[in-house]
Coordinates of C-alpha atoms and ligand atoms in Angstrom, one line a residue:
M30 CA 0.0 0.0 0.0
K31 CA 2.6 2.5 1.2
H32 CA 5.1 2.0 -1.5
S33 CA 2.6 2.7 -4.3
E34 CA 1.5 5.9 -2.7
D35 CA 5.0 7.0 -2.3
D36 CA 5.7 6.2 -6.0
F37 CA 2.7 8.3 -6.8
K38 CA 3.8 11.3 -4.7
Q39 CA 6.9 11.5 -6.8
D40 CA 4.8 12.7 -9.6
T41 CA 3.4 15.6 -7.7
I42 CA 6.3 16.5 -5.5
H43 CA 6.5 19.9 -7.2
D44 CA 3.2 20.7 -5.7
M45 CA 4.6 20.4 -2.2
P46 CA 5.2 23.5 0.0
E47 CA 8.7 24.2 0.9
G48 CA 9.6 22.7 4.2
S49 CA 7.1 20.0 4.2
T50 CA 8.1 16.3 4.1
P51 CA 7.2 15.0 0.8
D52 CA 7.2 11.3 1.7
A53 CA 5.1 11.6 4.9
P54 CA 3.2 14.8 5.2
S55 CA 0.8 14.2 8.0
N56 CA -2.8 14.9 7.8
E57 CA -2.5 17.3 10.7
S58 CA 0.2 19.2 9.0
R59 CA -1.9 19.5 5.9
R60 CA -4.8 20.7 7.9
S61 CA -2.8 23.3 9.8
F62 CA -1.1 24.3 6.6
F63 CA -4.5 25.1 5.1
K64 CA -5.4 27.1 8.1
T65 CA -2.2 29.2 8.4
T66 CA -1.5 29.9 4.8
G67 CA -4.8 29.7 3.0
A68 CA -2.8 27.1 1.0
T69 CA -1.6 29.7 -1.4
I70 CA 2.0 28.5 -1.2
L71 CA 1.0 24.9 -1.7
A72 CA 0.0 25.5 -5.3
A73 CA 2.2 28.4 -6.2
P74 CA 4.8 26.4 -8.1
L75 CA 2.2 25.0 -10.3
V76 CA 1.6 27.8 -12.9
L77 CA -1.2 26.7 -15.0
T78 CA -1.9 28.3 -18.3
S79 CA -4.2 26.1 -20.3
R80 CA -6.4 23.1 -19.8
K81 CA -3.9 21.0 -21.7
S82 CA -0.9 21.9 -19.7
E83 CA -2.9 21.6 -16.5
A84 CA -3.9 18.1 -17.4
Q85 CA -0.2 17.3 -17.9
A86 CA 0.6 18.4 -14.4
I87 CA 0.0 14.8 -13.2
I88 CA 0.8 11.9 -15.5
L89 CA -0.2 8.5 -14.2
P90 CA -0.1 5.2 -16.0
P91 CA -3.6 3.7 -16.4
S92 CA -5.0 1.3 -13.9
P93 CA -4.1 -2.3 -14.8
P94 CA -6.6 -4.0 -17.1
T95 CA -9.4 -6.1 -15.7
T96 CA -11.4 -9.0 -17.1
P97 CA -15.0 -7.9 -17.2
W98 CA -18.0 -9.5 -15.7
L99 CA -16.4 -11.9 -13.2
E100 CA -18.3 -11.0 -10.1
E101 CA -22.0 -10.8 -9.4
L102 CA -23.8 -8.2 -7.3
P103 CA -26.3 -9.6 -4.8
E104 CA -29.9 -10.0 -6.2
T105 CA -31.3 -8.0 -3.3
V106 CA -30.0 -5.1 -1.4
E107 CA -31.2 -5.7 2.2
P108 CA -32.0 -3.0 4.7
V109 CA -29.6 -2.6 7.6
A110 CA -30.8 -4.2 10.9
Q111 CA -31.5 -2.1 13.9
T112 CA -29.4 -2.1 17.1
D113 CA -31.2 -1.6 20.4
L114 CA -29.5 1.5 22.0
L115 CA -31.5 1.4 25.2
T116 CA -29.9 -1.7 26.8
D117 CA -27.2 0.1 28.6
S118 CA -28.6 2.7 30.9
Y119 CA -25.5 4.9 30.7
L120 CA -25.6 5.0 26.9
I121 CA -29.3 5.7 26.1
P122 CA -29.6 8.3 23.3
Q123 CA -30.3 11.7 24.8
G124 CA -30.6 15.3 23.7
E125 CA -27.4 16.6 25.3
A126 CA -24.1 15.1 24.2
N127 CA -23.2 12.2 26.5
T128 CA -19.6 13.3 27.0
L129 CA -19.4 11.6 30.4
Y130 CA -19.6 8.3 28.6
D131 CA -17.4 8.9 25.6
E132 CA -19.7 10.8 23.1
C133 CA -17.9 13.6 21.3
G134 CA -18.8 17.2 22.2
R135 CA -21.6 17.8 19.7
D136 CA -24.2 20.5 20.1
K137 CA -27.5 19.3 21.7
H138 CA -30.1 17.8 19.4
Q139 CA -32.7 20.5 18.4
R140 CA -36.4 19.9 19.2
W141 CA -35.5 16.8 21.1
A142 CA -38.2 17.4 23.7
D143 CA -40.8 18.1 20.9
F144 CA -40.1 14.7 19.4
F145 CA -39.5 12.6 22.5
G146 CA -40.8 14.5 25.6
N147 CA -37.9 13.3 27.8
P148 CA -34.2 14.0 28.1
Q149 CA -33.6 10.4 27.2
L150 CA -35.1 8.3 24.4
Q151 CA -37.8 6.0 25.6
Y152 CA -38.7 2.5 24.2
D153 CA -39.9 2.4 20.6
Q154 CA -39.7 6.2 20.0
A155 CA -37.3 5.8 17.2
D156 CA -35.5 3.4 14.9
T157 CA -32.0 3.0 16.3
Y158 CA -28.9 1.9 14.5
E159 CA -25.2 1.5 15.1
L160 CA -22.5 2.1 12.5
R161 CA -18.8 1.6 13.1
A162 CA -16.2 3.2 10.8
E163 CA -13.6 0.6 10.5
E164 CA -10.6 -0.6 8.5
V165 CA -11.5 -3.6 6.3
M166 CA -8.3 -5.3 5.2
D167 CA -9.5 -7.6 2.4
H168 CA -11.9 -5.7 0.1
V169 CA -11.9 -7.1 -3.4
F170 CA -12.7 -4.4 -6.1
H171 CA -12.0 -7.0 -8.8
P172 CA -10.6 -10.5 -8.7
D173 CA -7.7 -9.4 -10.9
Y174 CA -6.6 -7.0 -8.2
P175 CA -5.4 -8.1 -4.7
P176 CA -7.6 -7.9 -1.6
Q177 CA -6.9 -4.5 0.0
L178 CA -7.5 -2.0 2.7
V179 CA -10.7 0.1 2.6
W180 CA -12.6 2.0 5.2
N181 CA -16.3 1.2 5.6
Y182 CA -19.2 2.0 7.8
I183 CA -20.0 -1.4 9.3
G184 CA -23.6 -2.1 10.3
K185 CA -25.3 -5.5 10.5
F186 CA -27.6 -7.7 8.6
E187 CA -30.7 -9.2 10.2
N188 CA -28.7 -12.4 11.1
G189 CA -26.1 -10.3 12.9
D190 CA -23.4 -10.5 10.2
P191 CA -21.4 -7.4 9.5
Y192 CA -22.8 -5.3 6.7
P193 CA -20.4 -2.9 5.1
N194 CA -21.8 0.5 4.0
P195 CA -25.3 -0.8 4.7
T196 CA -28.5 0.6 3.0
F197 CA -30.9 2.2 5.4
H198 CA -34.7 2.0 4.8
A199 CA -36.3 4.9 6.7
R200 CA -39.8 6.2 6.8
Y201 CA -41.2 9.7 7.1
G202 CA -42.7 10.2 10.5
R203 CA -40.4 7.7 12.2
P204 CA -37.3 9.3 13.7
V205 CA -33.9 7.5 13.3
I206 CA -30.9 7.7 15.5
V207 CA -27.6 6.5 14.2
R208 CA -24.8 6.0 16.7
L209 CA -21.6 6.3 14.8
Y210 CA -18.5 4.9 16.4
N211 CA -15.1 5.9 15.0
E212 CA -12.8 2.9 15.2
L213 CA -10.4 4.0 12.5
P214 CA -6.7 3.6 13.5
D215 CA -5.2 6.9 14.5
N216 CA -1.8 5.8 13.2
H217 CA -3.2 5.3 9.7
V218 CA -0.7 5.6 6.8
G219 CA -1.8 6.5 3.3
F220 CA -4.7 8.6 2.0
G221 CA -7.6 9.3 4.2
T222 CA -7.7 10.8 7.7
P223 CA -9.1 8.9 10.7
E224 CA -11.3 11.8 11.9
I225 CA -14.8 11.7 10.5
S226 CA -18.0 13.6 10.2
M227 CA -20.9 11.8 8.6
H228 CA -23.2 13.8 6.3
L229 CA -26.6 12.4 5.3
H230 CA -27.0 14.0 1.9
N231 CA -29.6 15.8 1.8
L232 CA -32.1 14.9 4.5
H233 CA -33.8 17.8 6.4
T234 CA -31.4 17.2 9.3
P235 CA -30.6 19.6 12.1
S236 CA -27.2 21.2 11.9
E237 CA -25.7 19.2 14.7
S238 CA -26.5 16.0 13.0
D239 CA -25.8 17.2 9.4
G240 CA -22.1 16.1 9.3
F241 CA -20.9 19.7 9.2
P242 CA -17.2 19.4 8.0
G243 CA -15.8 21.1 11.1
D244 CA -17.6 18.6 13.3
Y245 CA -15.1 15.8 12.7
F246 CA -14.1 13.6 15.6
S247 CA -12.0 10.7 16.8
Q248 CA -11.2 9.4 20.2
T249 CA -8.3 11.9 20.4
K250 CA -9.2 14.8 18.2
S251 CA -12.2 17.0 17.4
G252 CA -12.9 19.5 14.8
P253 CA -13.1 23.3 15.5
T254 CA -16.8 23.3 15.8
L255 CA -17.1 20.5 18.4
S256 CA -16.2 20.9 22.0
G257 CA -14.3 17.7 22.4
P258 CA -13.3 14.3 21.0
G259 CA -15.1 11.0 21.7
K260 CA -15.6 7.4 20.7
Y261 CA -18.9 8.0 19.1
K262 CA -21.5 10.5 17.9
D263 CA -25.2 10.2 17.8
Q264 CA -26.9 11.6 14.7
F265 CA -30.6 12.4 15.0
Y266 CA -32.6 12.2 11.8
P267 CA -36.2 13.4 12.6
N268 CA -37.5 12.2 9.2
V269 CA -40.0 15.0 9.0
Y270 CA -40.8 16.9 5.8
A271 CA -39.3 20.3 5.4
G272 CA -41.6 23.1 6.3
L273 CA -42.4 22.0 9.8
D274 CA -43.0 25.5 11.1
D275 CA -45.5 26.3 8.4
F276 CA -47.1 22.9 8.3
P277 CA -47.1 21.7 11.9
K278 CA -47.7 18.1 12.9
G279 CA -51.4 17.4 13.7
P280 CA -54.3 15.0 13.1
N281 CA -54.3 15.9 9.4
N282 CA -50.6 16.0 9.1
P283 CA -49.2 13.0 11.0
V284 CA -45.6 13.4 9.8
G285 CA -45.2 17.1 10.2
G286 CA -43.9 19.5 7.4
D287 CA -45.0 19.7 3.8
K288 CA -45.4 16.3 2.2
R289 CA -44.5 17.8 -1.2
E290 CA -41.0 18.1 0.2
A291 CA -40.4 14.4 0.5
L292 CA -37.1 12.9 -0.5
G293 CA -36.4 9.3 -1.5
T294 CA -32.8 8.4 -2.6
L295 CA -30.3 9.8 -0.2
W296 CA -26.8 8.8 0.7
Y297 CA -24.4 9.2 3.6
H298 CA -20.7 9.8 3.3
D299 CA -17.8 11.2 5.3
H300 CA -17.5 15.0 5.1
C301 CA -14.4 15.6 7.2
L302 CA -12.9 19.1 6.5
D303 CA -10.2 18.9 3.8
F304 CA -10.5 15.1 3.5
T305 CA -13.9 14.3 2.1
A306 CA -12.5 13.1 -1.2
S307 CA -9.9 10.9 0.4
N308 CA -12.2 9.4 3.1
A309 CA -15.1 8.8 0.7
S310 CA -12.6 7.3 -1.8
R311 CA -11.4 5.1 1.0
G312 CA -14.9 3.7 1.1
L313 CA -17.0 5.7 3.6
A314 CA -20.3 6.0 1.7
G315 CA -23.7 4.2 1.6
F316 CA -27.4 4.6 0.8
Y317 CA -30.2 5.9 3.0
L318 CA -33.6 5.4 1.3
I319 CA -36.7 7.0 2.8
Y320 CA -40.3 6.2 2.1
D321 CA -43.7 7.6 2.9
A322 CA -47.4 7.0 2.2
L323 CA -47.0 7.9 -1.5
D324 CA -43.6 6.4 -2.3
S325 CA -44.3 3.6 0.2
G326 CA -41.7 1.0 -0.9
D327 CA -44.5 -1.6 -1.5
E328 CA -45.7 -2.4 -5.0
H329 CA -48.6 -4.4 -3.4
D330 CA -49.7 -1.4 -1.3
P331 CA -53.5 -1.4 -1.0
N332 CA -53.6 2.3 -0.3
P333 CA -55.1 3.8 -3.5
A334 CA -52.8 6.8 -3.2
A335 CA -49.6 4.8 -3.1
L336 CA -47.5 4.9 -6.3
R337 CA -46.6 1.2 -6.2
L338 CA -43.2 1.7 -7.8
P339 CA -41.1 -1.5 -8.1
S340 CA -40.1 -2.5 -4.5
G341 CA -38.3 -5.0 -2.4
P342 CA -35.6 -6.8 -4.5
Y343 CA -36.7 -4.8 -7.5
D344 CA -35.8 -1.4 -5.8
Y345 CA -32.0 -1.4 -6.3
P346 CA -29.5 1.3 -5.4
L347 CA -26.4 1.6 -7.6
A348 CA -23.4 3.8 -6.5
F349 CA -20.7 4.7 -8.9
Q350 CA -17.2 5.8 -7.8
D351 CA -14.2 6.6 -9.9
K352 CA -10.9 5.1 -8.7
R353 CA -7.3 4.7 -9.7
F354 CA -5.1 1.7 -9.1
D355 CA -1.3 1.3 -9.3
A356 CA 0.6 -1.3 -11.2
N357 CA -0.1 -3.8 -8.4
G358 CA -3.8 -3.2 -8.4
I359 CA -3.8 -1.2 -5.2
Q360 CA -6.0 1.9 -5.0
I361 CA -4.1 5.3 -5.0
F362 CA -5.3 8.8 -4.3
D363 CA -3.4 12.0 -4.0
Q364 CA -5.0 14.1 -1.2
L365 CA -2.3 16.8 -1.5
S366 CA -2.6 17.9 -5.1
P367 CA -5.4 20.3 -6.0
E368 CA -5.8 18.1 -9.1
G369 CA -6.4 15.0 -6.9
T370 CA -6.3 11.7 -8.7
F371 CA -8.5 11.0 -11.7
G372 CA -10.2 7.6 -11.5
D373 CA -10.2 5.5 -14.7
K374 CA -11.9 2.6 -13.2
I375 CA -15.6 2.9 -12.2
T376 CA -16.8 0.8 -9.3
V377 CA -20.5 -0.2 -9.0
N378 CA -21.4 -0.8 -5.3
G379 CA -17.7 -1.3 -4.7
K380 CA -17.0 -3.7 -7.6
I381 CA -15.4 -3.1 -11.0
E382 CA -17.4 -4.4 -14.0
P383 CA -19.9 -6.6 -12.0
V384 CA -22.9 -8.5 -13.2
L385 CA -26.4 -8.1 -11.9
K386 CA -28.8 -10.9 -12.7
V387 CA -32.4 -9.7 -13.0
A388 CA -35.9 -11.1 -13.4
R389 CA -38.0 -10.3 -16.5
R390 CA -40.0 -7.5 -14.9
K391 CA -39.7 -3.8 -13.9
Y392 CA -36.9 -2.5 -11.7
R393 CA -36.4 0.8 -10.0
F394 CA -32.7 1.6 -10.1
R395 CA -31.4 4.4 -7.9
L396 CA -28.2 5.7 -9.6
L397 CA -25.8 7.7 -7.5
N398 CA -22.6 9.4 -8.5
A399 CA -20.6 8.9 -5.3
G400 CA -17.6 10.8 -6.6
P401 CA -15.0 11.8 -5.9
S402 CA -14.8 13.8 -9.2
R403 CA -16.0 12.1 -12.3
F404 CA -19.2 13.0 -14.2
Y405 CA -21.2 10.3 -16.0
Q406 CA -23.7 10.0 -18.8
F407 CA -25.2 6.6 -18.5
H408 CA -27.0 4.7 -21.3
L409 CA -28.6 1.3 -21.2
V410 CA -27.4 -0.5 -24.3
N411 CA -27.7 -4.0 -25.8
E412 CA -24.8 -6.2 -27.1
A413 CA -24.8 -4.2 -30.3
N414 CA -24.5 -0.9 -28.4
Q415 CA -28.1 0.2 -29.4
V416 CA -29.5 2.5 -26.7
Q417 CA -32.6 1.2 -24.8
S418 CA -35.3 3.3 -23.3
F419 CA -36.4 3.6 -19.7
I420 CA -38.5 5.9 -17.5
Y421 CA -36.8 8.7 -15.5
I422 CA -38.8 9.3 -12.2
S423 CA -36.6 11.1 -9.7
N424 CA -33.6 13.5 -9.6
D425 CA -31.6 14.1 -6.5
G426 CA -33.9 12.0 -4.5
N427 CA -37.0 14.1 -5.4
L428 CA -39.7 12.4 -7.4
L429 CA -40.5 14.5 -10.4
P430 CA -44.1 15.8 -10.8
K431 CA -44.5 13.5 -13.8
P432 CA -42.3 10.7 -15.0
L433 CA -40.1 11.4 -18.1
L434 CA -41.1 8.6 -20.5
N435 CA -38.8 7.1 -23.2
Q436 CA -35.6 8.4 -21.9
F437 CA -32.2 7.3 -23.1
K438 CA -29.6 8.8 -20.8
V439 CA -28.9 9.8 -17.2
H440 CA -26.4 12.6 -16.7
L441 CA -24.9 12.7 -13.2
G442 CA -22.6 15.2 -11.7
V443 CA -21.0 14.2 -8.4
A444 CA -23.6 13.5 -5.7
E445 CA -26.5 13.7 -8.2
R446 CA -29.0 10.9 -8.1
G447 CA -31.3 9.7 -10.9
D448 CA -34.0 7.1 -10.3
I449 CA -35.1 5.2 -13.4
V450 CA -37.5 2.3 -14.0
V451 CA -36.3 -0.3 -16.5
D452 CA -38.8 -2.8 -17.8
F453 CA -36.9 -6.0 -18.5
S454 CA -40.1 -7.8 -19.6
K455 CA -39.5 -6.3 -23.0
Y456 CA -36.6 -8.7 -23.5
A457 CA -36.3 -12.4 -23.9
L458 CA -34.8 -14.5 -21.2
G459 CA -31.0 -14.7 -21.5
T460 CA -30.8 -11.1 -22.9
E461 CA -27.7 -9.2 -21.8
L462 CA -27.7 -5.5 -21.4
Y463 CA -25.2 -3.0 -20.2
L464 CA -25.0 0.3 -18.4
A465 CA -22.4 2.3 -20.4
N466 CA -20.8 5.7 -19.6
R467 CA -20.4 7.8 -22.7
L468 CA -19.1 11.0 -21.1
I469 CA -15.5 11.5 -22.0
Q470 CA -13.4 12.8 -19.2
T471 CA -9.6 12.8 -18.8
D472 CA -8.9 14.8 -15.7
T473 CA -10.6 16.0 -12.5
R474 CA -11.6 19.4 -13.9
G475 CA -14.8 18.3 -15.5
P476 CA -16.2 16.3 -18.4
G477 CA -15.7 16.7 -22.2
N478 CA -17.8 15.4 -25.0
V479 CA -20.2 12.5 -25.3
R480 CA -18.9 9.6 -27.4
A481 CA -20.4 6.2 -28.2
P482 CA -20.1 3.4 -27.4
G483 CA -18.6 4.4 -24.1
M484 CA -17.3 2.3 -21.2
R485 CA -19.5 -0.5 -20.0
V486 CA -19.6 -0.5 -16.2
L487 CA -22.4 -2.9 -15.3
K488 CA -23.9 -5.9 -17.1
F489 CA -27.5 -7.0 -16.6
I490 CA -28.4 -10.6 -17.5
I491 CA -32.1 -11.4 -17.6
D492 CA -31.9 -14.8 -16.2
R493 CA -35.3 -15.7 -14.8
E494 CA -39.0 -15.1 -14.9
P495 CA -40.4 -13.2 -11.9
S496 CA -41.6 -15.5 -9.1
E497 CA -45.0 -13.7 -9.1
P498 CA -46.8 -11.3 -11.5
D499 CA -45.2 -7.9 -11.6
V500 CA -47.9 -5.6 -10.1
S501 CA -45.6 -2.5 -9.9
R502 CA -46.4 0.5 -12.0
V503 CA -45.3 4.0 -12.9
P504 CA -48.3 6.3 -12.5
S505 CA -48.7 9.3 -14.8
T506 CA -48.2 11.7 -11.9
L507 CA -45.7 11.1 -9.1
R508 CA -45.3 13.8 -6.4
P509 CA -46.9 17.3 -6.5
I510 CA -44.4 20.1 -6.3
R511 CA -44.7 23.4 -4.5
R512 CA -43.1 25.9 -6.9
P513 CA -42.3 29.4 -5.7
T514 CA -45.0 31.9 -6.7
L515 CA -44.1 34.9 -8.8
A516 CA -44.7 37.1 -5.7
E517 CA -42.3 35.0 -3.6
I518 CA -39.7 35.2 -6.4
A519 CA -40.2 39.0 -6.7
A520 CA -39.8 39.5 -3.0
A521 CA -36.7 37.2 -2.5
P522 CA -33.3 38.9 -2.2
V523 CA -30.7 37.8 -4.6
R524 CA -27.4 36.5 -3.3
T525 CA -24.5 35.8 -5.7
W526 CA -21.9 33.1 -5.2
I527 CA -18.9 33.0 -7.6
F528 CA -17.1 29.7 -8.0
S529 CA -13.6 30.3 -9.3
R530 CA -10.0 29.3 -9.4
K531 CA -7.6 31.1 -7.1
N532 CA -3.9 30.4 -6.6
S533 CA -4.4 27.0 -8.2
M534 CA -7.0 26.3 -5.5
W535 CA -10.7 26.7 -5.6
S536 CA -12.7 29.5 -4.1
I537 CA -16.2 30.8 -3.5
N538 CA -16.6 34.6 -3.7
D539 CA -12.8 34.8 -3.7
K540 CA -12.5 33.0 -0.3
F541 CA -11.3 29.6 0.8
V542 CA -13.3 27.6 3.3
D543 CA -13.6 28.9 6.8
V544 CA -15.8 26.6 9.0
N545 CA -15.6 29.1 11.9
S546 CA -17.4 31.9 10.3
P547 CA -20.5 32.1 8.1
A548 CA -20.5 34.0 4.8
A549 CA -24.2 34.4 5.1
R550 CA -26.7 34.6 8.0
I551 CA -30.2 33.9 6.9
A552 CA -33.2 34.4 9.1
A553 CA -35.2 31.2 9.8
G554 CA -38.2 31.1 7.4
G555 CA -36.4 33.3 4.9
M556 CA -36.6 32.9 1.1
E557 CA -33.7 33.8 -1.2
I558 CA -32.6 33.6 -4.8
W559 CA -29.1 32.3 -5.1
E560 CA -27.2 32.9 -8.2
L561 CA -24.3 30.5 -8.7
Q562 CA -21.8 31.6 -11.2
N563 CA -18.9 29.8 -12.8
P564 CA -16.9 32.4 -14.8
S565 CA -14.4 29.8 -15.9
G566 CA -14.2 28.3 -19.3
G567 CA -12.3 25.3 -18.1
W568 CA -14.0 23.6 -15.1
S569 CA -17.3 22.2 -14.0
H570 CA -18.6 22.4 -10.5
P571 CA -21.4 20.3 -9.3
V572 CA -22.5 22.6 -6.5
H573 CA -24.3 21.1 -3.4
I574 CA -26.3 23.1 -0.9
H575 CA -26.9 21.3 2.3
F576 CA -30.2 20.9 4.2
E577 CA -32.7 22.5 1.8
E578 CA -33.5 21.8 -1.8
G579 CA -33.9 24.5 -4.4
H580 CA -35.8 25.2 -7.6
I581 CA -33.8 26.2 -10.6
L582 CA -35.4 29.3 -12.1
K583 CA -33.1 30.0 -14.9
R584 CA -29.9 28.8 -16.5
F585 CA -27.4 30.8 -18.4
K586 CA -24.4 29.9 -20.6
N587 CA -22.0 32.8 -21.5
G588 CA -24.6 35.1 -20.2
V589 CA -27.4 33.9 -22.5
E590 CA -30.4 32.2 -21.0
V591 CA -30.6 28.5 -22.0
P592 CA -33.4 26.0 -21.3
V593 CA -33.5 24.1 -18.0
P594 CA -33.3 20.3 -18.8
A595 CA -36.5 18.4 -18.0
H596 CA -34.8 16.3 -15.2
E597 CA -33.8 19.5 -13.5
K598 CA -37.3 20.9 -13.3
G599 CA -38.1 19.2 -9.9
R600 CA -36.4 20.1 -6.7
K601 CA -32.6 19.7 -6.5
D602 CA -29.7 19.7 -4.1
V603 CA -26.9 19.5 -6.7
Y604 CA -26.6 22.2 -9.4
V605 CA -24.2 21.3 -12.2
L606 CA -22.3 24.4 -13.2
G607 CA -20.6 23.8 -16.5
P608 CA -17.9 26.1 -17.9
S609 CA -19.1 29.7 -18.2
E610 CA -22.5 28.8 -16.8
S611 CA -24.7 30.4 -14.1
I612 CA -27.9 29.2 -12.4
R613 CA -30.5 31.2 -10.5
L614 CA -32.4 29.1 -7.9
F615 CA -35.0 29.7 -5.3
M616 CA -34.4 28.5 -1.7
R617 CA -36.4 28.4 1.5
F618 CA -34.5 28.2 4.9
R619 CA -36.6 26.5 7.5
D620 CA -37.1 24.7 10.8
F621 CA -33.6 24.0 12.2
P622 CA -31.3 26.9 12.7
G623 CA -27.5 26.4 12.8
K624 CA -24.5 26.1 10.6
Y625 CA -24.6 24.5 7.2
V626 CA -22.4 24.5 4.1
M627 CA -22.5 24.9 0.3
H628 CA -19.6 23.4 -1.6
C629 CA -18.5 22.0 -4.9
H630 CA -19.2 18.3 -4.7
N631 CA -16.3 17.5 -7.0
M632 CA -14.8 16.4 -3.7
I633 CA -11.3 17.4 -4.9
H634 CA -12.4 21.0 -5.4
E635 CA -14.2 20.8 -2.1
D636 CA -11.2 19.6 -0.2
H637 CA -9.1 22.3 -1.9
A638 CA -11.2 25.0 -0.3
M639 CA -14.3 25.4 -2.5
M640 CA -16.8 25.5 0.4
V641 CA -18.6 28.1 2.3
R642 CA -20.4 28.1 5.6
W643 CA -23.8 29.7 5.8
D644 CA -26.1 29.8 8.9
I645 CA -29.8 29.9 9.6
V646 CA -30.3 32.3 12.5
V647 CA -33.3 33.0 14.8
Ligands
CU6 CU1 -15.8 22.1 -8.5

C-alpha cells in the first residue's frame, strides 16, 4: 500500500510546499497548513496556463486492465438491521451530548423534547442503528486485483453478520438515531484521515447531525466546531418533511412538514474538513432510502394513493465511484494535489465491472454518482450498443411531478442521483444489457464530449421469470411540487456566489473555506434567490447546498439564457455548473437553525477549499 502511494507522490512533489516532508506529510500538517497559509504556497509552483498543460501536471499510468463480468452483485440489497441502543442505561440516546460516557462534544439535538418528551429516548420512540467506521483489510474491487484495505461504515444484517456500508430503509414520521463509532486507526498511513464527520445528503437534518465538515471527531481529536473528542457521535434524523414550522404536525398531518418536500434516494458519506475526497474514496459511503405513504416501498400497497413503484428486491441502489489503481492493483489517491487523482476505473457498489442478474419485470434503479470527481452520462445498451429506453422518475432524491417517459440517458454530476424504471419484460430470457458511460473525461476538472459506445460499467443478465406477477407501475403523476410563486420570487433577495480558481486552489466569492465563520446569515423562514456563477471556461462544478432543496429558475451559458433540462425541473440539491454557466435558484430556509455549508461536490475541489459556511439564525 505504502510504496505505491510514495511512488505516486513522486509525480506531484513539485506541488509540495517548501519545508514539508514529501514522503510523509501528516494529515495534521496539511490541515494546519491550510489554516495558516490559506494554502496559497501549496500550489504556487504549479503555474497553469491552459487546460492541456494543467492536465499534464500529473501523469499517471492507467490502472491495470481487468477481465470484465467476473463478479456478481447480490440479487437483493437488504436494509440494515437495527441495534437496540436502550440496553445500557448509561448509553441511552439523549438530547445533550453524553460526554461523560465517551460521546464527542456535539451541540445538543434541536427539538429533542418536541419529538420525545424526555431528556432520554424511551422505548420504541425511534429506529436506532449502530455504525462503526472501521478498516477492512480484504476488500476485493475486482478478482484481478489483490484484496486490499478500505474503510467502511459497518452495520449489521438481520442475522447479525457485519454489513459494510449498509443501505438504510427509513420512513417519514419515524425518527432515526444512528450511533456512529469511529474505530479507524489513528496511526493510519496513506490517503484518508481517521477523523470523521458523517453527512446524510440531503435529508432535512438539524445542523448538529448534518455532518458539518468542522464537526469531525475521533477518540483523540475533534474539529473546531465540536467541544471535544469522543468514541462515538449520535446523529438524529427526525424524518419530517421540510416546512415543519409552516405545516405543523397534527391529526391531518401526521408526519409534520410539507409532504410535497419528501425525498427518497439519499446517501451518507464522510464529510471531514479537507479530507472528504480521500475518506469517501477510502470507502466511507452508503445509501439511505426513505419512504412515505406515497412512495411507500410496497408495490402491493392497497392504499389507492400509493404509487406502487417497483419495490423489495426490485428497488435497487447503484453507487458509482471513480478510482485509480497502481501497477499492483492497489488503489491510490493524492490528497495533497489540488488536481487530486482521476479515476479511470468505475466501481459499482464497490465492484469493478460486476454483473447483476435480473428477473423479467420492472426494476427501480437508484443511480448515484458517489464521486470523488467524475461525471457520468449513462446509457442502457444492448450487445450491439443500441440504446434502450427507460422511465426517469426522480432526480436528486426528489420524485418528479410527472415521469419522463422514453428516456435514453442519465447525466450525473458528483452526488446527483437519478432514479429510473427499466422494464426487462420487453426482453427475452437470456438477454444481456449494459450500463455504459459515454461521457469522456480525462482529468478531474470536468467532463468533455459524449462519445459512443462508451465504457461498459455494469452488465445485466435477464436470467429468470419473476416468481410472481409484476404488479408494480409508474403512474402518470408522481409527487406534487410546490413551486415558488411569482410574488415569492419577486420578494426574494438575490445572493450571488462565484465559483472560481484562485492560486491553483478553488474559491467561492474569492475566499477559501472557513468553517468558523458564516459567509451568510439567513433568518429562519427566509426565502432567497441564489445565483451560482462559474466564470471559468475550463472547469465544471457540481455545487451542493446542504439541508434545503432549491428550484432552478433560470440557467445561463455565456450570459445567454438556455433551457433548464427536464430532469432539473423538480427540486434539486446538486446544481451542475458547467464552464461559463450560471444558475438562478430559489431557496427556503426553515425549521432548524444552525450552521450548514455549500460546496463544490467535486470532492477534490471541495477539499481544496471550494466550500462556504452559511447559517440559519433566529
Ligand atoms: Cu468544482
